[in-house]
PDB file of C-alpha atoms in Angstrom:
ATOM      1  CA  MET R  19      73.860  15.211 127.285  1.00 47.00           C
ATOM      2  CA  LYS R  20      72.849  18.767 128.217  1.00 45.00           C
ATOM      3  CA  PHE R  21      72.598  19.810 124.573  1.00 45.00           C
ATOM      4  CA  GLY R  22      70.579  16.667 123.789  1.00 49.00           C
ATOM      5  CA  ILE R  23      68.002  17.519 126.475  1.00 46.00           C
ATOM      6  CA  ILE R  24      67.705  21.121 125.245  1.00 44.00           C
ATOM      7  CA  PHE R  25      67.227  19.926 121.653  1.00 44.00           C
ATOM      8  CA  LEU R  26      64.558  17.450 122.798  1.00 41.00           C
ATOM      9  CA  LEU R  27      62.667  20.161 124.701  1.00 43.00           C
ATOM     10  CA  ILE R  28      62.732  22.545 121.720  1.00 42.00           C
ATOM     11  CA  THR R  29      61.454  19.843 119.360  1.00 46.00           C
ATOM     12  CA  LEU R  30      58.702  18.789 121.766  1.00 44.00           C
ATOM     13  CA  SER R  31      57.647  22.432 122.252  1.00 46.00           C
ATOM     14  CA  SER R  32      57.411  22.992 118.499  1.00 45.00           C
ATOM     15  CA  PHE R  33      55.340  19.834 118.017  1.00 41.00           C
ATOM     16  CA  ILE R  34      52.911  20.771 120.826  1.00 42.00           C
ATOM     17  CA  GLY R  35      52.562  24.328 119.494  1.00 45.00           C
ATOM     18  CA  HIS R  36      51.834  23.066 116.002  1.00 42.00           C
ATOM     19  CA  THR R  37      49.249  20.617 117.275  1.00 40.00           C
ATOM     20  CA  VAL R  38      47.426  23.217 119.379  1.00 36.00           C
ATOM     21  CA  SER R  39      47.432  25.669 116.499  1.00 34.00           C
ATOM     22  CA  THR R  40      45.957  23.095 114.129  1.00 34.00           C
ATOM     23  CA  VAL R  41      43.192  22.095 116.550  1.00 32.00           C
ATOM     24  CA  THR R  42      42.267  25.744 117.190  1.00 30.00           C
ATOM     25  CA  VAL R  43      41.825  26.494 113.486  1.00 32.00           C
ATOM     26  CA  VAL R  44      39.550  23.520 112.894  1.00 34.00           C
ATOM     27  CA  ALA R  45      37.401  23.652 116.011  1.00 37.00           C
ATOM     28  CA  ASP R  46      37.062  27.405 116.715  1.00 42.00           C
ATOM     29  CA  PRO R  47      33.266  27.988 116.939  1.00 41.00           C
ATOM     30  CA  THR R  48      33.626  31.739 116.534  1.00 43.00           C
ATOM     31  CA  GLU R  49      35.048  31.474 113.039  1.00 43.00           C
ATOM     32  CA  THR R  50      33.226  33.702 110.493  1.00 46.00           C
ATOM     33  CA  ILE R  51      31.577  31.822 107.615  1.00 45.00           C
ATOM     34  CA  HIS R  52      32.451  33.148 104.183  1.00 47.00           C
ATOM     35  CA  PRO R  53      29.422  34.279 102.100  1.00 46.00           C
ATOM     36  CA  SER R  54      30.142  31.539  99.568  1.00 44.00           C
ATOM     37  CA  GLU R  55      29.650  28.956 102.336  1.00 45.00           C
ATOM     38  CA  LYS R  56      26.135  30.138 103.272  1.00 51.00           C
ATOM     39  CA  ALA R  57      23.082  27.905 102.782  1.00 51.00           C
ATOM     40  CA  HIS R  58      22.077  27.181  99.193  1.00 51.00           C
ATOM     41  CA  PRO R  59      18.959  29.089  97.929  1.00 49.00           C
ATOM     42  CA  LEU R  60      17.134  25.779  97.631  1.00 49.00           C
ATOM     43  CA  VAL R  61      17.172  25.591 101.428  1.00 45.00           C
ATOM     44  CA  ASP R  62      14.809  28.568 101.565  1.00 47.00           C
ATOM     45  CA  GLN R  63      12.576  26.965  98.937  1.00 47.00           C
ATOM     46  CA  HIS R  64      12.393  23.744 100.919  1.00 43.00           C
ATOM     47  CA  ALA R  65      11.611  25.709 104.067  1.00 46.00           C
ATOM     48  CA  GLU R  66       8.771  27.478 102.255  1.00 47.00           C
ATOM     49  CA  HIS R  67       7.479  24.115 100.989  1.00 46.00           C
ATOM     50  CA  TYR R  68       7.411  22.629 104.476  1.00 46.00           C
ATOM     51  CA  GLN R  69       5.741  25.756 105.824  1.00 49.00           C
ATOM     52  CA  GLN R  70       3.018  25.415 103.179  1.00 51.00           C
ATOM     53  CA  ALA R  71       2.676  21.719 103.923  1.00 51.00           C
ATOM     54  CA  SER R  72       2.014  22.580 107.556  1.00 54.00           C
ATOM     55  CA  LEU R  73      -1.127  24.567 106.675  1.00 59.00           C
ATOM     56  CA  PRO R  74      -4.374  22.982 107.857  1.00 63.00           C
ATOM     57  CA  SER R  75      -6.324  21.036 105.246  1.00 76.00           C
ATOM     58  CA  LEU R  76      -9.565  22.537 103.948  1.00 84.00           C
ATOM     59  CA  LYS R  77     -11.998  20.809 101.592  1.00 91.00           C
ATOM     60  CA  GLN R  78     -14.481  23.674 101.189  1.00 95.00           C
ATOM     61  CA  ILE R  79     -14.320  27.473 101.428  1.00 97.00           C
ATOM     62  CA  SER R  80     -17.216  29.938 101.222  1.00 97.00           C
ATOM     63  CA  PHE R  81     -16.979  33.333  99.498  1.00 97.00           C
ATOM     64  CA  SER R  82     -18.915  36.562  99.165  1.00 96.00           C
ATOM     65  CA  THR R  83     -18.697  39.153  96.416  1.00 94.00           C
ATOM     66  CA  SER R  84     -20.702  42.068  95.003  1.00 87.00           C
ATOM     67  CA  ASN R  85     -24.126  41.573  93.440  1.00 82.00           C
ATOM     68  CA  SER R  86     -22.904  41.093  89.871  1.00 77.00           C
ATOM     69  CA  ILE R  87     -19.860  42.289  87.944  1.00 91.00           C
ATOM     70  CA  ALA R  88     -20.313  40.980  84.428  1.00 93.00           C
ATOM     71  CA  PRO R  89     -18.243  39.422  82.955  1.00 96.00           C
ATOM     72  CA  TYR R  90     -16.301  38.633  86.152  1.00 96.00           C
ATOM     73  CA  PHE R  91     -19.204  37.170  88.148  1.00 94.00           C
ATOM     74  CA  PHE R  92     -22.831  36.474  87.290  1.00 91.00           C
ATOM     75  CA  ALA R  93     -25.375  36.393  90.088  1.00 85.00           C
ATOM     76  CA  ASP R  94     -27.680  33.948  88.299  1.00 84.00           C
ATOM     77  CA  LYS R  95     -25.105  31.324  87.293  1.00 87.00           C
ATOM     78  CA  PRO R  96     -21.743  29.962  88.460  1.00 90.00           C
ATOM     79  CA  GLN R  97     -19.742  31.501  85.632  1.00 91.00           C
ATOM     80  CA  GLY R  98     -17.558  34.471  84.800  1.00 95.00           C
ATOM     81  CA  VAL R  99     -13.893  35.194  84.197  1.00 96.00           C
ATOM     82  CA  GLN R 100     -13.010  35.757  87.835  1.00 96.00           C
ATOM     83  CA  TYR R 101     -15.252  32.924  89.004  1.00 96.00           C
ATOM     84  CA  ASP R 102     -13.502  30.512  86.620  1.00 96.00           C
ATOM     85  CA  LEU R 103     -10.084  31.619  87.862  1.00 97.00           C
ATOM     86  CA  LEU R 104     -11.102  31.140  91.482  1.00 97.00           C
ATOM     87  CA  LEU R 105     -12.665  27.748  90.774  1.00 97.00           C
ATOM     88  CA  ALA R 106      -9.593  26.567  88.847  1.00 97.00           C
ATOM     89  CA  ALA R 107      -7.221  27.711  91.603  1.00 97.00           C
ATOM     90  CA  LEU R 108      -9.136  25.825  94.266  1.00 97.00           C
ATOM     91  CA  GLU R 109      -9.581  22.705  92.114  1.00 96.00           C
ATOM     92  CA  LEU R 110      -5.823  22.450  91.648  1.00 94.00           C
ATOM     93  CA  ASN R 111      -5.602  22.170  95.433  1.00 92.00           C
ATOM     94  CA  ASP R 112      -8.599  19.801  95.833  1.00 94.00           C
ATOM     95  CA  ILE R 113     -10.785  22.486  97.413  1.00 97.00           C
ATOM     96  CA  ALA R 114     -14.417  23.187  96.503  1.00 97.00           C
ATOM     97  CA  ILE R 115     -16.393  26.418  96.625  1.00 97.00           C
ATOM     98  CA  LYS R 116     -18.815  25.713  99.460  1.00 95.00           C
ATOM     99  CA  GLU R 117     -20.946  28.785  98.772  1.00 94.00           C
ATOM    100  CA  LEU R 118     -20.761  32.037  96.799  1.00 95.00           C
ATOM    101  CA  VAL R 119     -22.982  34.801  98.151  1.00 95.00           C
ATOM    102  CA  HIS R 120     -23.686  37.875  96.013  1.00 94.00           C
ATOM    103  CA  ALA R 121     -24.432  40.958  98.095  1.00 92.00           C
ATOM    104  CA  PRO R 122     -23.809  44.728  98.174  1.00 89.00           C
ATOM    105  CA  ASN R 123     -20.192  45.440  99.074  1.00 88.00           C
ATOM    106  CA  LEU R 124     -20.768  46.416 102.714  1.00 90.00           C
ATOM    107  CA  ARG R 125     -22.914  43.351 103.391  1.00 94.00           C
ATOM    108  CA  ALA R 126     -20.463  41.075 101.567  1.00 94.00           C
ATOM    109  CA  GLN R 127     -17.738  42.411 103.843  1.00 94.00           C
ATOM    110  CA  ARG R 128     -19.882  42.080 106.972  1.00 95.00           C
ATOM    111  CA  LEU R 129     -20.578  38.411 106.195  1.00 97.00           C
ATOM    112  CA  VAL R 130     -16.833  37.763 106.478  1.00 97.00           C
ATOM    113  CA  ASN R 131     -16.292  39.983 109.509  1.00 95.00           C
ATOM    114  CA  THR R 132     -18.979  38.043 111.382  1.00 96.00           C
ATOM    115  CA  LYS R 133     -17.488  34.727 110.175  1.00 96.00           C
ATOM    116  CA  ILE R 134     -20.665  33.624 108.422  1.00 97.00           C
ATOM    117  CA  ILE R 135     -18.611  33.458 105.199  1.00 97.00           C
ATOM    118  CA  ASP R 136     -14.906  32.607 105.027  1.00 97.00           C
ATOM    119  CA  CYS R 137     -13.592  35.082 102.425  1.00 98.00           C
ATOM    120  CA  MET R 138     -14.606  38.077 100.320  1.00 97.00           C
ATOM    121  CA  VAL R 139     -13.562  38.489  96.688  1.00 96.00           C
ATOM    122  CA  ASN R 140     -12.537  42.027  95.635  1.00 93.00           C
ATOM    123  CA  THR R 141     -12.151  43.227  99.214  1.00 92.00           C
ATOM    124  CA  PRO R 142     -11.313  46.931  99.690  1.00 88.00           C
ATOM    125  CA  ASP R 143      -7.753  47.562 100.883  1.00 88.00           C
ATOM    126  CA  ASN R 144      -6.766  47.585 104.550  1.00 87.00           C
ATOM    127  CA  VAL R 145      -9.969  46.306 106.134  1.00 91.00           C
ATOM    128  CA  GLU R 146      -9.175  45.792 109.812  1.00 91.00           C
ATOM    129  CA  GLY R 147      -9.226  42.209 111.011  1.00 92.00           C
ATOM    130  CA  MET R 148      -9.009  40.709 107.512  1.00 96.00           C
ATOM    131  CA  PHE R 149      -6.148  38.623 106.081  1.00 97.00           C
ATOM    132  CA  TYR R 150      -5.373  39.205 102.402  1.00 97.00           C
ATOM    133  CA  THR R 151      -4.218  37.043  99.512  1.00 98.00           C
ATOM    134  CA  GLN R 152      -2.337  38.181  96.454  1.00 97.00           C
ATOM    135  CA  SER R 153      -4.334  39.570  93.548  1.00 97.00           C
ATOM    136  CA  LEU R 154      -6.354  36.973  91.613  1.00 97.00           C
ATOM    137  CA  ILE R 155      -6.743  39.284  88.604  1.00 97.00           C
ATOM    138  CA  GLU R 156      -6.304  42.944  87.708  1.00 97.00           C
ATOM    139  CA  TYR R 157      -9.006  45.317  86.469  1.00 96.00           C
ATOM    140  CA  GLN R 158      -7.995  47.876  83.853  1.00 97.00           C
ATOM    141  CA  ASN R 159     -10.098  51.036  83.862  1.00 97.00           C
ATOM    142  CA  SER R 160      -9.674  53.066  80.685  1.00 98.00           C
ATOM    143  CA  VAL R 161     -11.084  55.942  78.663  1.00 98.00           C
ATOM    144  CA  PHE R 162     -12.931  54.883  75.486  1.00 98.00           C
ATOM    145  CA  TYR R 163     -13.975  57.084  72.566  1.00 98.00           C
ATOM    146  CA  LEU R 164     -15.003  56.564  68.938  1.00 98.00           C
ATOM    147  CA  THR R 165     -11.860  56.723  66.831  1.00 98.00           C
ATOM    148  CA  LYS R 166     -13.608  58.760  64.108  1.00 97.00           C
ATOM    149  CA  ASN R 167     -13.881  61.698  66.532  1.00 96.00           C
ATOM    150  CA  HIS R 168     -10.073  62.068  66.628  1.00 96.00           C
ATOM    151  CA  LEU R 169      -9.886  63.094  70.258  1.00 97.00           C
ATOM    152  CA  GLN R 170      -6.423  63.774  71.622  1.00 94.00           C
ATOM    153  CA  VAL R 171      -6.277  62.065  75.012  1.00 97.00           C
ATOM    154  CA  ASN R 172      -2.829  61.383  76.422  1.00 96.00           C
ATOM    155  CA  ASN R 173      -3.324  62.341  80.059  1.00 97.00           C
ATOM    156  CA  VAL R 174      -6.068  63.200  82.524  1.00 97.00           C
ATOM    157  CA  GLN R 175      -5.915  66.933  81.792  1.00 97.00           C
ATOM    158  CA  ASP R 176      -6.740  66.262  78.127  1.00 97.00           C
ATOM    159  CA  LEU R 177     -10.208  65.210  79.292  1.00 97.00           C
ATOM    160  CA  LYS R 178     -11.180  68.752  80.375  1.00 95.00           C
ATOM    161  CA  PRO R 179     -12.985  69.843  77.174  1.00 95.00           C
ATOM    162  CA  ILE R 180     -14.548  66.409  76.552  1.00 97.00           C
ATOM    163  CA  THR R 181     -17.890  65.069  77.772  1.00 97.00           C
ATOM    164  CA  ILE R 182     -17.194  62.045  79.980  1.00 98.00           C
ATOM    165  CA  LEU R 183     -19.567  59.419  81.345  1.00 98.00           C
ATOM    166  CA  GLY R 184     -18.061  57.423  84.195  1.00 97.00           C
ATOM    167  CA  PHE R 185     -19.237  54.383  86.124  1.00 94.00           C
ATOM    168  CA  GLN R 186     -20.756  54.961  89.564  1.00 89.00           C
ATOM    169  CA  ASN R 187     -18.232  56.416  92.051  1.00 89.00           C
ATOM    170  CA  ALA R 188     -15.483  56.333  89.395  1.00 93.00           C
ATOM    171  CA  LYS R 189     -14.034  59.616  90.607  1.00 91.00           C
ATOM    172  CA  ASN R 190     -13.409  58.042  94.025  1.00 88.00           C
ATOM    173  CA  TYR R 191     -11.367  55.170  92.616  1.00 89.00           C
ATOM    174  CA  LEU R 192      -9.192  56.600  89.855  1.00 94.00           C
ATOM    175  CA  GLY R 193      -6.758  58.867  91.654  1.00 94.00           C
ATOM    176  CA  ASP R 194      -6.626  62.392  92.998  1.00 96.00           C
ATOM    177  CA  GLU R 195      -6.023  64.080  89.646  1.00 97.00           C
ATOM    178  CA  PHE R 196      -9.057  62.486  88.022  1.00 97.00           C
ATOM    179  CA  GLU R 197     -11.201  63.198  91.094  1.00 97.00           C
ATOM    180  CA  ALA R 198     -10.276  66.882  90.974  1.00 97.00           C
ATOM    181  CA  LEU R 199     -11.041  67.122  87.260  1.00 96.00           C
ATOM    182  CA  ALA R 200     -14.347  65.242  87.583  1.00 96.00           C
ATOM    183  CA  THR R 201     -15.467  67.374  90.530  1.00 96.00           C
ATOM    184  CA  ALA R 202     -14.723  70.648  88.747  1.00 95.00           C
ATOM    185  CA  SER R 203     -16.018  69.674  85.297  1.00 94.00           C
ATOM    186  CA  SER R 204     -19.610  70.316  84.194  1.00 94.00           C
ATOM    187  CA  SER R 205     -18.998  67.838  81.347  1.00 96.00           C
ATOM    188  CA  TYR R 206     -18.513  64.885  83.692  1.00 97.00           C
ATOM    189  CA  SER R 207     -21.305  62.648  84.946  1.00 97.00           C
ATOM    190  CA  GLU R 208     -21.702  59.126  86.338  1.00 96.00           C
ATOM    191  CA  ILE R 209     -24.203  56.335  85.843  1.00 94.00           C
ATOM    192  CA  SER R 210     -24.718  53.035  87.668  1.00 90.00           C
ATOM    193  CA  ASN R 211     -25.710  51.022  84.585  1.00 93.00           C
ATOM    194  CA  GLN R 212     -22.515  50.128  82.755  1.00 94.00           C
ATOM    195  CA  LYS R 213     -24.381  48.725  79.773  1.00 96.00           C
ATOM    196  CA  SER R 214     -25.967  52.147  79.297  1.00 97.00           C
ATOM    197  CA  GLN R 215     -22.509  53.700  79.204  1.00 97.00           C
ATOM    198  CA  VAL R 216     -21.657  51.619  76.157  1.00 98.00           C
ATOM    199  CA  VAL R 217     -25.004  52.413  74.504  1.00 98.00           C
ATOM    200  CA  MET R 218     -24.485  56.150  74.993  1.00 98.00           C
ATOM    201  CA  LEU R 219     -20.964  55.999  73.553  1.00 98.00           C
ATOM    202  CA  PHE R 220     -22.039  54.293  70.323  1.00 98.00           C
ATOM    203  CA  ASN R 221     -25.178  56.475  70.077  1.00 97.00           C
ATOM    204  CA  GLY R 222     -23.019  59.579  70.258  1.00 96.00           C
ATOM    205  CA  HIS R 223     -24.654  60.880  73.445  1.00 97.00           C
ATOM    206  CA  THR R 224     -21.256  61.242  75.111  1.00 98.00           C
ATOM    207  CA  GLN R 225     -17.810  61.752  73.652  1.00 98.00           C
ATOM    208  CA  SER R 226     -16.103  59.330  76.005  1.00 98.00           C
ATOM    209  CA  ILE R 227     -16.740  56.825  78.756  1.00 98.00           C
ATOM    210  CA  VAL R 228     -14.613  55.566  81.638  1.00 98.00           C
ATOM    211  CA  LEU R 229     -15.060  51.836  82.066  1.00 97.00           C
ATOM    212  CA  GLU R 230     -13.189  48.647  82.876  1.00 97.00           C
ATOM    213  CA  ARG R 231     -11.724  47.035  79.743  1.00 97.00           C
ATOM    214  CA  ARG R 232     -13.317  43.564  79.944  1.00 97.00           C
ATOM    215  CA  ILE R 233     -16.666  45.006  81.013  1.00 97.00           C
ATOM    216  CA  PHE R 234     -16.628  47.271  77.944  1.00 98.00           C
ATOM    217  CA  GLU R 235     -15.895  44.380  75.574  1.00 97.00           C
ATOM    218  CA  TYR R 236     -18.572  42.220  77.219  1.00 97.00           C
ATOM    219  CA  TYR R 237     -21.339  44.789  76.665  1.00 97.00           C
ATOM    220  CA  ARG R 238     -20.027  45.795  73.257  1.00 97.00           C
ATOM    221  CA  HIS R 239     -20.533  42.196  72.120  1.00 96.00           C
ATOM    222  CA  GLN R 240     -23.947  41.946  73.781  1.00 95.00           C
ATOM    223  CA  LEU R 241     -25.204  45.059  71.989  1.00 97.00           C
ATOM    224  CA  ARG R 242     -23.935  44.120  68.535  1.00 96.00           C
ATOM    225  CA  ASP R 243     -27.454  43.280  67.218  1.00 95.00           C
ATOM    226  CA  LYS R 244     -28.963  46.549  68.470  1.00 95.00           C
ATOM    227  CA  LEU R 245     -26.196  49.035  67.710  1.00 95.00           C
ATOM    228  CA  ASN R 246     -23.338  49.370  65.285  1.00 96.00           C
ATOM    229  CA  THR R 247     -20.738  48.424  67.868  1.00 97.00           C
ATOM    230  CA  SER R 248     -18.275  47.492  65.123  1.00 96.00           C
ATOM    231  CA  LEU R 249     -17.253  51.138  64.881  1.00 97.00           C
ATOM    232  CA  PRO R 250     -13.546  51.498  65.692  1.00 98.00           C
ATOM    233  CA  VAL R 251     -12.948  52.549  69.292  1.00 98.00           C
ATOM    234  CA  THR R 252      -9.799  54.004  70.830  1.00 98.00           C
ATOM    235  CA  GLU R 253      -8.879  52.928  74.348  1.00 98.00           C
ATOM    236  CA  VAL R 254      -6.556  55.035  76.485  1.00 98.00           C
ATOM    237  CA  ALA R 255      -5.363  53.275  79.640  1.00 97.00           C
ATOM    238  CA  LEU R 256      -4.843  56.396  81.749  1.00 96.00           C
ATOM    239  CA  PHE R 257      -5.223  54.581  85.053  1.00 96.00           C
ATOM    240  CA  ALA R 258      -3.038  52.014  86.757  1.00 95.00           C
ATOM    241  CA  PRO R 259      -4.320  48.414  86.827  1.00 96.00           C
ATOM    242  CA  ALA R 260      -6.313  47.696  89.994  1.00 94.00           C
ATOM    243  CA  GLU R 261      -5.425  44.551  91.921  1.00 95.00           C
ATOM    244  CA  ARG R 262      -8.372  42.395  92.932  1.00 95.00           C
ATOM    245  CA  LYS R 263      -7.512  40.593  96.170  1.00 96.00           C
ATOM    246  CA  ILE R 264      -9.384  38.147  98.381  1.00 97.00           C
ATOM    247  CA  ALA R 265      -9.547  38.636 102.152  1.00 97.00           C
ATOM    248  CA  CYS R 266     -10.539  36.097 104.819  1.00 98.00           C
ATOM    249  CA  HIS R 267     -11.346  36.318 108.520  1.00 97.00           C
ATOM    250  CA  ASP R 268      -8.809  33.561 109.261  1.00 95.00           C
ATOM    251  CA  LYS R 269      -5.112  33.840 108.383  1.00 95.00           C
ATOM    252  CA  HIS R 270      -4.741  30.124 107.663  1.00 96.00           C
ATOM    253  CA  THR R 271      -7.634  30.187 105.188  1.00 97.00           C
ATOM    254  CA  ALA R 272      -6.116  33.246 103.507  1.00 97.00           C
ATOM    255  CA  ALA R 273      -2.761  31.432 103.253  1.00 97.00           C
ATOM    256  CA  ILE R 274      -4.442  28.402 101.659  1.00 97.00           C
ATOM    257  CA  VAL R 275      -6.277  30.547  99.091  1.00 97.00           C
ATOM    258  CA  ASP R 276      -3.082  32.491  98.392  1.00 98.00           C
ATOM    259  CA  LEU R 277      -1.200  29.246  97.753  1.00 97.00           C
ATOM    260  CA  ALA R 278      -4.004  28.109  95.433  1.00 97.00           C
ATOM    261  CA  ILE R 279      -3.708  31.340  93.429  1.00 98.00           C
ATOM    262  CA  SER R 280       0.078  30.895  93.153  1.00 97.00           C
ATOM    263  CA  THR R 281      -0.397  27.321  91.927  1.00 97.00           C
ATOM    264  CA  LEU R 282      -2.873  28.482  89.268  1.00 97.00           C
ATOM    265  CA  LYS R 283      -0.653  31.327  88.053  1.00 97.00           C
ATOM    266  CA  GLN R 284       2.208  28.871  87.574  1.00 96.00           C
ATOM    267  CA  SER R 285       0.038  26.596  85.418  1.00 95.00           C
ATOM    268  CA  TYR R 286      -1.208  26.941  81.843  1.00 96.00           C
ATOM    269  CA  ARG R 287      -4.830  27.173  82.981  1.00 95.00           C
ATOM    270  CA  TYR R 288      -4.572  30.760  84.215  1.00 97.00           C
ATOM    271  CA  GLN R 289      -3.740  32.146  80.780  1.00 96.00           C
ATOM    272  CA  GLU R 290      -6.066  29.661  79.089  1.00 96.00           C
ATOM    273  CA  ILE R 291      -9.063  31.077  80.949  1.00 96.00           C
ATOM    274  CA  LEU R 292      -8.097  34.676  80.123  1.00 96.00           C
ATOM    275  CA  ASP R 293      -7.367  33.899  76.458  1.00 96.00           C
ATOM    276  CA  LEU R 294     -10.608  32.001  75.858  1.00 94.00           C
ATOM    277  CA  ALA R 295     -12.622  34.701  77.579  1.00 94.00           C
ATOM    278  CA  GLU R 296     -11.052  37.404  75.416  1.00 94.00           C
ATOM    279  CA  LYS R 297     -11.491  35.333  72.261  1.00 94.00           C
ATOM    280  CA  ASN R 298     -15.220  35.063  72.947  1.00 92.00           C
ATOM    281  CA  SER R 299     -15.669  38.672  74.067  1.00 92.00           C
ATOM    282  CA  TYR R 300     -16.099  37.500  77.665  1.00 93.00           C
ATOM    283  CA  GLN R 301     -19.418  35.770  76.968  1.00 91.00           C
ATOM    284  CA  PRO R 302     -19.243  32.893  79.488  1.00 78.00           C
ATOM    285  CA  ALA R 303     -21.593  30.445  77.751  1.00 67.00           C
ATOM    286  CA  GLN R 304     -19.341  30.420  74.689  1.00 60.00           C
ATOM    287  CA  TYR R 305     -16.141  29.345  76.387  1.00 56.00           C
ATOM    288  CA  TYR R 306     -17.160  27.675  79.638  1.00 57.00           C
ATOM    289  CA  ASN R 307     -17.220  24.143  78.237  1.00 56.00           C
ATOM    290  CA  GLN R 308     -13.966  24.674  76.334  1.00 60.00           C
ATOM    291  CA  LEU R 309     -11.951  25.025  79.520  1.00 57.00           C
ATOM    292  CA  THR R 310      -9.772  22.092  80.501  1.00 52.00           C
ATOM    293  CA  ARG R 311     -11.233  20.671  83.677  1.00 52.00           C
TER     294      ARG R 311
END
């Protein structure tokens, strides 16, 4: 009888110990989760989607930009490469351009700071109180020269013995090395009329010009009946592409425009606009009606 009781107690003790151990393993809230058991990446995507869905709805947004940057914007008509990209981005999100004001850069910025206009296109970096989107497009400033002159330009220092005609304030935008060279060189000058830069290059009045790539091609095509602009030209992209961002006085508006730009970049229309513009030498009247609306 004594041995039977001892055996029963040992068995019962083992059973209770096993049960407690099992419950502890399953229910312990301090247990570390293995990396493989973490949330699936799609969870983050869904969270981002719901965050975007929570943005306030806007039907119209107003913009300001500089007076005219052909072929990106035209002050006298609602056209241009950058204008078409902006319009397409907003249309994909059922938003209209309420107003587009062309003004000198400081005034265009002030219109947004005072909340008269919602957003500024091509806003300078780090303007206090402004909320930025991603870049809508990139500008590529390059050095251009007539190929027949056989200039050897591989870096900024190679420009020292060459006459250079830059756009207005170019030396303040193209990096410290170029600024130092331009400041020290008697062969460097600037001009505000970008069309005249192209004229002077093909007339042989300067050995090279510094100009944005699409702007150069736009004026080269425009001047084809007045100058022999078919002469081969060498382009040297010495400078990094410049992002062109939009900034708004309200963070929610900036988020909505940023989402619109993302939507456009993920569609075929973004590249369609750029390809058609390039095909037609950035002359807006020739490709505007070809765009898929």
